[in-house]
Amino acid sequence: MLDGPGEPKQLHDSVVQRWGWDIVSGALPPGSRIVADEAAEQLGVSRTVVREAVRVLESMGLITVRRRVGITVLPPDRWNPFDPNIIRWRLASRDRLDHLQYLSELRSAVEPLAARLAATRATPAQCGALTAAVIGMSATAKAADHAEYLGHDIDFHRTLLLASGNPMLAGLAEVVAEVLAGRTRHALMPHVAEPEAVRLHGVVASSIQAGDPAGAEEAMRAIVVETATAIREIHQGGDAAHVALPGPLPSLLARG
């Protein structure tokens, strides 16, 4: 067992991913306690790895560490809802469609405003990046559920939020990117992109380049409304998001 600074970073990451998923999926429910030494032994990693994983998970609000109490799993209302890892784990859970709905509501509030602001604040380079992303989406529209289309889509929305010139909106770029990736990862994207959706992305880009705040906002609102409607229809269509979840880890659990 390696211990110390030379220990591979992937060990830290693997423990974070393991425990993060167990907490978000419910395998480690709120109030559960993790005994660090026992966890290190069971997972075959050093105490250094466990300490680093605990530090990362604590920063996400998933756990708390208290003297003489140890590591305790926190309830969902204490989690950081904007952490990309938590979003990824939630979108892999049984409640994925609920979380997609919440995230689409956030996008409906944020992205039309970002488009309006971008129409007066975007740099020439950002206007070019938006146009390039739309061209890429158009070129890959017949495989909209594949990585290449997703990459162009993420480029568009990330650039849009950055082009708003508002650091608070720009800070949500990775949240939106994770939502888009989650739809593709969990087969919630059509194989062929809706032509109207691609066209509207083009309208947003051209409106921003033309300095038309109202046009950019209107087109962006139409995009997020279409997305929200699609998610709602999937939600009402049954348990399309059911996934098999792992069981708990009994040797790491101690009820408080």
mmCIF file of C-alpha atoms in Angstrom:
data_model
loop_
_atom_site.group_PDB
_atom_site.id
_atom_site.type_symbol
_atom_site.label_atom_id
_atom_site.label_comp_id
_atom_site.label_asym_id
_atom_site.label_seq_id
_atom_site.Cartn_x
_atom_site.Cartn_y
_atom_site.Cartn_z
ATOM 1 C CA MET A 1 0.000 0.000 0.000
ATOM 2 C CA LEU A 2 1.472 3.342 -1.032
ATOM 3 C CA ASP A 3 1.429 6.218 1.395
ATOM 4 C CA GLY A 4 2.476 9.821 1.037
ATOM 5 C CA PRO A 5 2.964 12.414 -1.716
ATOM 6 C CA GLY A 6 3.989 9.875 -4.347
ATOM 7 C CA GLU A 7 0.675 8.079 -4.185
ATOM 8 C CA PRO A 8 -1.163 8.190 -7.530
ATOM 9 C CA LYS A 9 -3.864 10.857 -7.697
ATOM 10 C CA GLN A 10 -6.238 8.401 -9.342
ATOM 11 C CA LEU A 11 -6.517 6.575 -6.019
ATOM 12 C CA HIS A 12 -7.899 9.735 -4.400
ATOM 13 C CA ASP A 13 -10.279 10.215 -7.297
ATOM 14 C CA SER A 14 -11.498 6.616 -7.226
ATOM 15 C CA VAL A 15 -12.384 6.834 -3.537
ATOM 16 C CA VAL A 16 -14.159 10.158 -4.079
ATOM 17 C CA GLN A 17 -16.141 8.670 -6.957
ATOM 18 C CA ARG A 18 -16.967 5.526 -4.980
ATOM 19 C CA TRP A 19 -18.165 7.286 -1.832
ATOM 20 C CA GLY A 20 -19.793 10.165 -3.706
ATOM 21 C CA TRP A 21 -21.887 7.741 -5.733
ATOM 22 C CA ASP A 22 -22.730 5.665 -2.663
ATOM 23 C CA ILE A 23 -23.941 8.775 -0.829
ATOM 24 C CA VAL A 24 -25.951 10.264 -3.692
ATOM 25 C CA SER A 25 -27.487 6.901 -4.657
ATOM 26 C CA GLY A 26 -28.549 6.253 -1.073
ATOM 27 C CA ALA A 27 -26.257 3.293 -0.445
ATOM 28 C CA LEU A 28 -24.736 5.449 2.297
ATOM 29 C CA PRO A 29 -27.815 7.243 3.678
ATOM 30 C CA PRO A 30 -27.772 10.451 5.752
ATOM 31 C CA GLY A 31 -26.556 9.871 9.280
ATOM 32 C CA SER A 32 -24.308 6.964 8.311
ATOM 33 C CA ARG A 33 -20.801 7.078 9.710
ATOM 34 C CA ILE A 34 -17.607 6.114 7.924
ATOM 35 C CA VAL A 35 -14.693 4.858 9.986
ATOM 36 C CA ALA A 36 -11.601 6.110 8.162
ATOM 37 C CA ASP A 37 -9.170 3.395 9.273
ATOM 38 C CA GLU A 38 -11.615 0.602 8.456
ATOM 39 C CA ALA A 39 -12.377 2.209 5.092
ATOM 40 C CA ALA A 40 -8.693 2.439 4.197
ATOM 41 C CA GLU A 41 -8.223 -1.236 5.012
ATOM 42 C CA GLN A 42 -11.288 -2.395 3.104
ATOM 43 C CA LEU A 43 -10.530 -0.330 0.010
ATOM 44 C CA GLY A 44 -6.845 -1.217 0.057
ATOM 45 C CA VAL A 45 -5.642 2.388 0.145
ATOM 46 C CA SER A 46 -3.627 4.429 2.600
ATOM 47 C CA ARG A 47 -4.920 6.750 5.282
ATOM 48 C CA THR A 48 -3.533 9.607 3.169
ATOM 49 C CA VAL A 49 -5.868 8.678 0.322
ATOM 50 C CA VAL A 50 -8.830 8.470 2.685
ATOM 51 C CA ARG A 51 -8.006 11.865 4.233
ATOM 52 C CA GLU A 52 -7.787 13.482 0.785
ATOM 53 C CA ALA A 53 -11.075 11.903 -0.328
ATOM 54 C CA VAL A 54 -12.738 13.061 2.880
ATOM 55 C CA ARG A 55 -11.484 16.607 2.305
ATOM 56 C CA VAL A 56 -12.954 16.664 -1.214
ATOM 57 C CA LEU A 57 -16.304 15.171 -0.183
ATOM 58 C CA GLU A 58 -16.535 17.571 2.753
ATOM 59 C CA SER A 59 -16.039 20.510 0.353
ATOM 60 C CA MET A 60 -19.037 19.215 -1.638
ATOM 61 C CA GLY A 61 -21.196 19.156 1.483
ATOM 62 C CA LEU A 62 -21.685 15.385 1.308
ATOM 63 C CA ILE A 63 -20.067 14.640 4.665
ATOM 64 C CA THR A 64 -19.000 16.383 7.839
ATOM 65 C CA VAL A 65 -16.054 15.561 10.077
ATOM 66 C CA ARG A 66 -16.223 16.262 13.800
ATOM 67 C CA ARG A 67 -13.826 15.443 16.578
ATOM 68 C CA ARG A 68 -14.886 12.385 18.603
ATOM 69 C CA VAL A 69 -17.763 11.795 16.149
ATOM 70 C CA GLY A 70 -15.870 11.062 12.960
ATOM 71 C CA ILE A 71 -17.168 11.151 9.381
ATOM 72 C CA THR A 72 -20.940 11.489 9.027
ATOM 73 C CA VAL A 73 -22.988 11.496 5.815
ATOM 74 C CA LEU A 74 -25.078 14.670 5.434
ATOM 75 C CA PRO A 75 -28.632 14.953 4.020
ATOM 76 C CA PRO A 76 -29.223 16.230 0.461
ATOM 77 C CA ASP A 77 -30.157 19.737 1.598
ATOM 78 C CA ARG A 78 -26.541 20.193 2.719
ATOM 79 C CA TRP A 79 -25.015 19.129 -0.612
ATOM 80 C CA ASN A 80 -23.643 21.682 -3.076
ATOM 81 C CA PRO A 81 -26.244 21.477 -5.890
ATOM 82 C CA PHE A 82 -23.915 23.143 -8.389
ATOM 83 C CA ASP A 83 -20.982 20.776 -8.004
ATOM 84 C CA PRO A 84 -20.531 19.000 -11.386
ATOM 85 C CA ASN A 85 -19.736 15.696 -9.650
ATOM 86 C CA ILE A 86 -22.950 15.794 -7.636
ATOM 87 C CA ILE A 87 -24.927 16.672 -10.755
ATOM 88 C CA ARG A 88 -23.327 13.726 -12.573
ATOM 89 C CA TRP A 89 -24.150 11.319 -9.734
ATOM 90 C CA ARG A 90 -27.702 12.611 -9.436
ATOM 91 C CA LEU A 91 -28.256 12.194 -13.164
ATOM 92 C CA ALA A 92 -27.142 8.575 -12.806
ATOM 93 C CA SER A 93 -29.596 7.914 -9.981
ATOM 94 C CA ARG A 94 -33.202 6.738 -9.983
ATOM 95 C CA ASP A 95 -34.302 10.371 -9.622
ATOM 96 C CA ARG A 96 -32.477 11.495 -12.761
ATOM 97 C CA LEU A 97 -35.539 12.935 -14.500
ATOM 98 C CA ASP A 98 -36.500 14.959 -11.442
ATOM 99 C CA HIS A 99 -33.022 16.469 -11.381
ATOM 100 C CA LEU A 100 -33.087 17.134 -15.117
ATOM 101 C CA GLN A 101 -36.362 18.979 -14.561
ATOM 102 C CA TYR A 102 -34.830 21.113 -11.794
ATOM 103 C CA LEU A 103 -31.807 21.854 -13.934
ATOM 104 C CA SER A 104 -33.926 22.765 -16.955
ATOM 105 C CA GLU A 105 -35.815 25.226 -14.747
ATOM 106 C CA LEU A 106 -32.486 26.774 -13.760
ATOM 107 C CA ARG A 107 -31.445 27.022 -17.391
ATOM 108 C CA SER A 108 -34.765 28.668 -18.278
ATOM 109 C CA ALA A 109 -33.981 31.426 -15.798
ATOM 110 C CA VAL A 110 -30.297 31.827 -16.638
ATOM 111 C CA GLU A 111 -29.583 31.274 -20.327
ATOM 112 C CA PRO A 112 -32.069 33.742 -21.899
ATOM 113 C CA LEU A 113 -30.594 36.450 -19.659
ATOM 114 C CA ALA A 114 -27.081 35.383 -20.636
ATOM 115 C CA ALA A 115 -28.018 35.659 -24.313
ATOM 116 C CA ARG A 116 -29.434 39.157 -23.801
ATOM 117 C CA LEU A 117 -26.271 40.301 -22.024
ATOM 118 C CA ALA A 118 -23.989 38.610 -24.564
ATOM 119 C CA ALA A 119 -25.565 40.653 -27.355
ATOM 120 C CA THR A 120 -23.941 43.758 -25.877
ATOM 121 C CA ARG A 121 -20.857 42.232 -24.237
ATOM 122 C CA ALA A 122 -19.573 39.353 -26.379
ATOM 123 C CA THR A 123 -16.123 39.739 -27.882
ATOM 124 C CA PRO A 124 -15.485 39.095 -31.588
ATOM 125 C CA ALA A 125 -13.725 35.858 -30.618
ATOM 126 C CA GLN A 126 -16.760 34.720 -28.629
ATOM 127 C CA CYS A 127 -19.088 35.556 -31.520
ATOM 128 C CA GLY A 128 -16.866 33.451 -33.763
ATOM 129 C CA ALA A 129 -16.885 30.580 -31.262
ATOM 130 C CA LEU A 130 -20.697 30.622 -31.100
ATOM 131 C CA THR A 131 -20.944 30.532 -34.892
ATOM 132 C CA ALA A 132 -18.373 27.720 -35.103
ATOM 133 C CA ALA A 133 -20.322 25.707 -32.540
ATOM 134 C CA VAL A 134 -23.544 26.076 -34.534
ATOM 135 C CA ILE A 135 -21.760 24.994 -37.719
ATOM 136 C CA GLY A 136 -20.442 21.965 -35.841
ATOM 137 C CA MET A 137 -23.903 21.112 -34.532
ATOM 138 C CA SER A 138 -25.326 21.356 -38.044
ATOM 139 C CA ALA A 139 -22.598 19.103 -39.435
ATOM 140 C CA THR A 140 -23.197 16.412 -36.795
ATOM 141 C CA ALA A 141 -26.977 16.779 -36.400
ATOM 142 C CA LYS A 142 -27.636 13.281 -37.765
ATOM 143 C CA ALA A 143 -25.823 11.816 -34.770
ATOM 144 C CA ALA A 144 -27.041 14.127 -32.018
ATOM 145 C CA ASP A 145 -26.690 11.418 -29.383
ATOM 146 C CA HIS A 146 -22.941 11.052 -30.030
ATOM 147 C CA ALA A 147 -19.913 12.735 -28.481
ATOM 148 C CA GLU A 148 -19.049 15.004 -31.408
ATOM 149 C CA TYR A 149 -22.438 16.738 -31.457
ATOM 150 C CA LEU A 150 -22.358 16.973 -27.666
ATOM 151 C CA GLY A 151 -18.974 18.685 -27.828
ATOM 152 C CA HIS A 152 -20.279 21.392 -30.155
ATOM 153 C CA ASP A 153 -23.417 21.834 -28.052
ATOM 154 C CA ILE A 154 -21.366 22.242 -24.872
ATOM 155 C CA ASP A 155 -19.034 24.699 -26.630
ATOM 156 C CA PHE A 156 -22.042 26.817 -27.608
ATOM 157 C CA HIS A 157 -23.619 27.002 -24.163
ATOM 158 C CA ARG A 158 -20.333 27.432 -22.310
ATOM 159 C CA THR A 159 -19.342 30.280 -24.642
ATOM 160 C CA LEU A 160 -22.771 31.873 -24.271
ATOM 161 C CA LEU A 161 -22.511 32.014 -20.477
ATOM 162 C CA LEU A 162 -18.947 33.339 -20.607
ATOM 163 C CA ALA A 163 -19.956 35.922 -23.224
ATOM 164 C CA SER A 164 -22.587 37.316 -20.846
ATOM 165 C CA GLY A 165 -19.722 39.154 -19.158
ATOM 166 C CA ASN A 166 -21.298 38.318 -15.791
ATOM 167 C CA PRO A 167 -19.002 36.165 -13.627
ATOM 168 C CA MET A 168 -21.973 34.737 -11.701
ATOM 169 C CA LEU A 169 -23.555 33.468 -14.911
ATOM 170 C CA ALA A 170 -20.194 32.334 -16.275
ATOM 171 C CA GLY A 171 -19.761 30.288 -13.093
ATOM 172 C CA LEU A 172 -22.682 28.104 -14.190
ATOM 173 C CA ALA A 173 -21.002 27.044 -17.429
ATOM 174 C CA GLU A 174 -19.839 23.690 -16.076
ATOM 175 C CA VAL A 175 -23.270 23.035 -14.549
ATOM 176 C CA VAL A 176 -24.926 23.422 -17.957
ATOM 177 C CA ALA A 177 -22.168 21.362 -19.600
ATOM 178 C CA GLU A 178 -22.817 18.519 -17.153
ATOM 179 C CA VAL A 179 -26.566 18.669 -17.843
ATOM 180 C CA LEU A 180 -25.979 18.392 -21.591
ATOM 181 C CA ALA A 181 -23.525 15.546 -21.076
ATOM 182 C CA GLY A 182 -25.981 13.767 -18.772
ATOM 183 C CA ARG A 183 -28.734 13.808 -21.386
ATOM 184 C CA THR A 184 -26.376 12.154 -23.874
ATOM 185 C CA ARG A 185 -24.842 9.755 -21.344
ATOM 186 C CA HIS A 186 -28.255 8.435 -20.307
ATOM 187 C CA ALA A 187 -29.792 8.160 -23.798
ATOM 188 C CA LEU A 188 -32.172 11.102 -23.388
ATOM 189 C CA MET A 189 -31.177 12.761 -26.658
ATOM 190 C CA PRO A 190 -32.747 11.976 -30.061
ATOM 191 C CA HIS A 191 -30.468 10.335 -32.589
ATOM 192 C CA VAL A 192 -31.200 13.121 -35.092
ATOM 193 C CA ALA A 193 -31.273 16.676 -33.764
ATOM 194 C CA GLU A 194 -34.459 18.663 -34.192
ATOM 195 C CA PRO A 195 -33.808 21.032 -37.138
ATOM 196 C CA GLU A 196 -35.652 23.807 -35.322
ATOM 197 C CA ALA A 197 -33.390 23.457 -32.283
ATOM 198 C CA VAL A 198 -30.270 23.785 -34.429
ATOM 199 C CA ARG A 199 -31.813 26.737 -36.279
ATOM 200 C CA LEU A 200 -32.574 28.498 -32.999
ATOM 201 C CA HIS A 201 -28.970 28.104 -31.869
ATOM 202 C CA GLY A 202 -28.013 29.830 -35.104
ATOM 203 C CA VAL A 203 -30.474 32.636 -34.394
ATOM 204 C CA VAL A 204 -28.962 33.155 -30.959
ATOM 205 C CA ALA A 205 -25.467 33.351 -32.449
ATOM 206 C CA SER A 206 -26.456 35.728 -35.239
ATOM 207 C CA SER A 207 -28.485 37.935 -32.883
ATOM 208 C CA ILE A 208 -25.547 38.245 -30.507
ATOM 209 C CA GLN A 209 -23.228 39.096 -33.379
ATOM 210 C CA ALA A 210 -25.740 41.689 -34.634
ATOM 211 C CA GLY A 211 -26.070 43.251 -31.174
ATOM 212 C CA ASP A 212 -29.760 42.334 -30.877
ATOM 213 C CA PRO A 213 -30.475 41.614 -27.173
ATOM 214 C CA ALA A 214 -34.206 40.977 -27.610
ATOM 215 C CA GLY A 215 -33.697 38.589 -30.526
ATOM 216 C CA ALA A 216 -30.972 36.667 -28.721
ATOM 217 C CA GLU A 217 -33.067 36.358 -25.560
ATOM 218 C CA GLU A 218 -36.188 35.256 -27.439
ATOM 219 C CA ALA A 219 -34.377 32.546 -29.402
ATOM 220 C CA MET A 220 -32.554 31.281 -26.315
ATOM 221 C CA ARG A 221 -35.807 31.129 -24.386
ATOM 222 C CA ALA A 222 -37.318 29.022 -27.164
ATOM 223 C CA ILE A 223 -34.373 26.606 -26.908
ATOM 224 C CA VAL A 224 -34.677 26.078 -23.155
ATOM 225 C CA VAL A 225 -38.474 25.812 -23.338
ATOM 226 C CA GLU A 226 -38.158 23.084 -25.989
ATOM 227 C CA THR A 227 -35.667 21.233 -23.796
ATOM 228 C CA ALA A 228 -37.867 21.540 -20.716
ATOM 229 C CA THR A 229 -40.876 20.282 -22.683
ATOM 230 C CA ALA A 230 -38.937 17.264 -23.979
ATOM 231 C CA ILE A 231 -37.795 16.358 -20.464
ATOM 232 C CA ARG A 232 -41.326 16.764 -19.114
ATOM 233 C CA GLU A 233 -42.688 14.456 -21.809
ATOM 234 C CA ILE A 234 -40.089 11.811 -20.971
ATOM 235 C CA HIS A 235 -40.919 12.217 -17.291
ATOM 236 C CA GLN A 236 -44.611 11.639 -17.949
ATOM 237 C CA GLY A 237 -43.897 8.688 -20.201
ATOM 238 C CA GLY A 238 -42.971 6.295 -17.435
ATOM 239 C CA ASP A 239 -39.871 4.995 -15.722
ATOM 240 C CA ALA A 240 -37.510 5.607 -18.602
ATOM 241 C CA ALA A 241 -34.740 6.517 -16.190
ATOM 242 C CA HIS A 242 -34.667 3.386 -14.033
ATOM 243 C CA VAL A 243 -31.168 2.184 -13.307
ATOM 244 C CA ALA A 244 -29.827 -0.603 -11.146
ATOM 245 C CA LEU A 245 -28.057 0.862 -8.145
ATOM 246 C CA PRO A 246 -25.318 -0.809 -6.122
ATOM 247 C CA GLY A 247 -26.007 -2.048 -2.638
ATOM 248 C CA PRO A 248 -24.584 -0.397 0.468
ATOM 249 C CA LEU A 249 -21.164 -1.175 1.847
ATOM 250 C CA PRO A 250 -21.976 -2.806 5.214
ATOM 251 C CA SER A 251 -18.444 -2.772 6.621
ATOM 252 C CA LEU A 252 -18.234 1.013 6.136
ATOM 253 C CA LEU A 253 -21.622 1.734 7.690
ATOM 254 C CA ALA A 254 -22.295 2.415 11.323
ATOM 255 C CA ARG A 255 -25.646 3.853 12.256
ATOM 256 C CA GLY A 256 -25.403 6.912 14.499
#
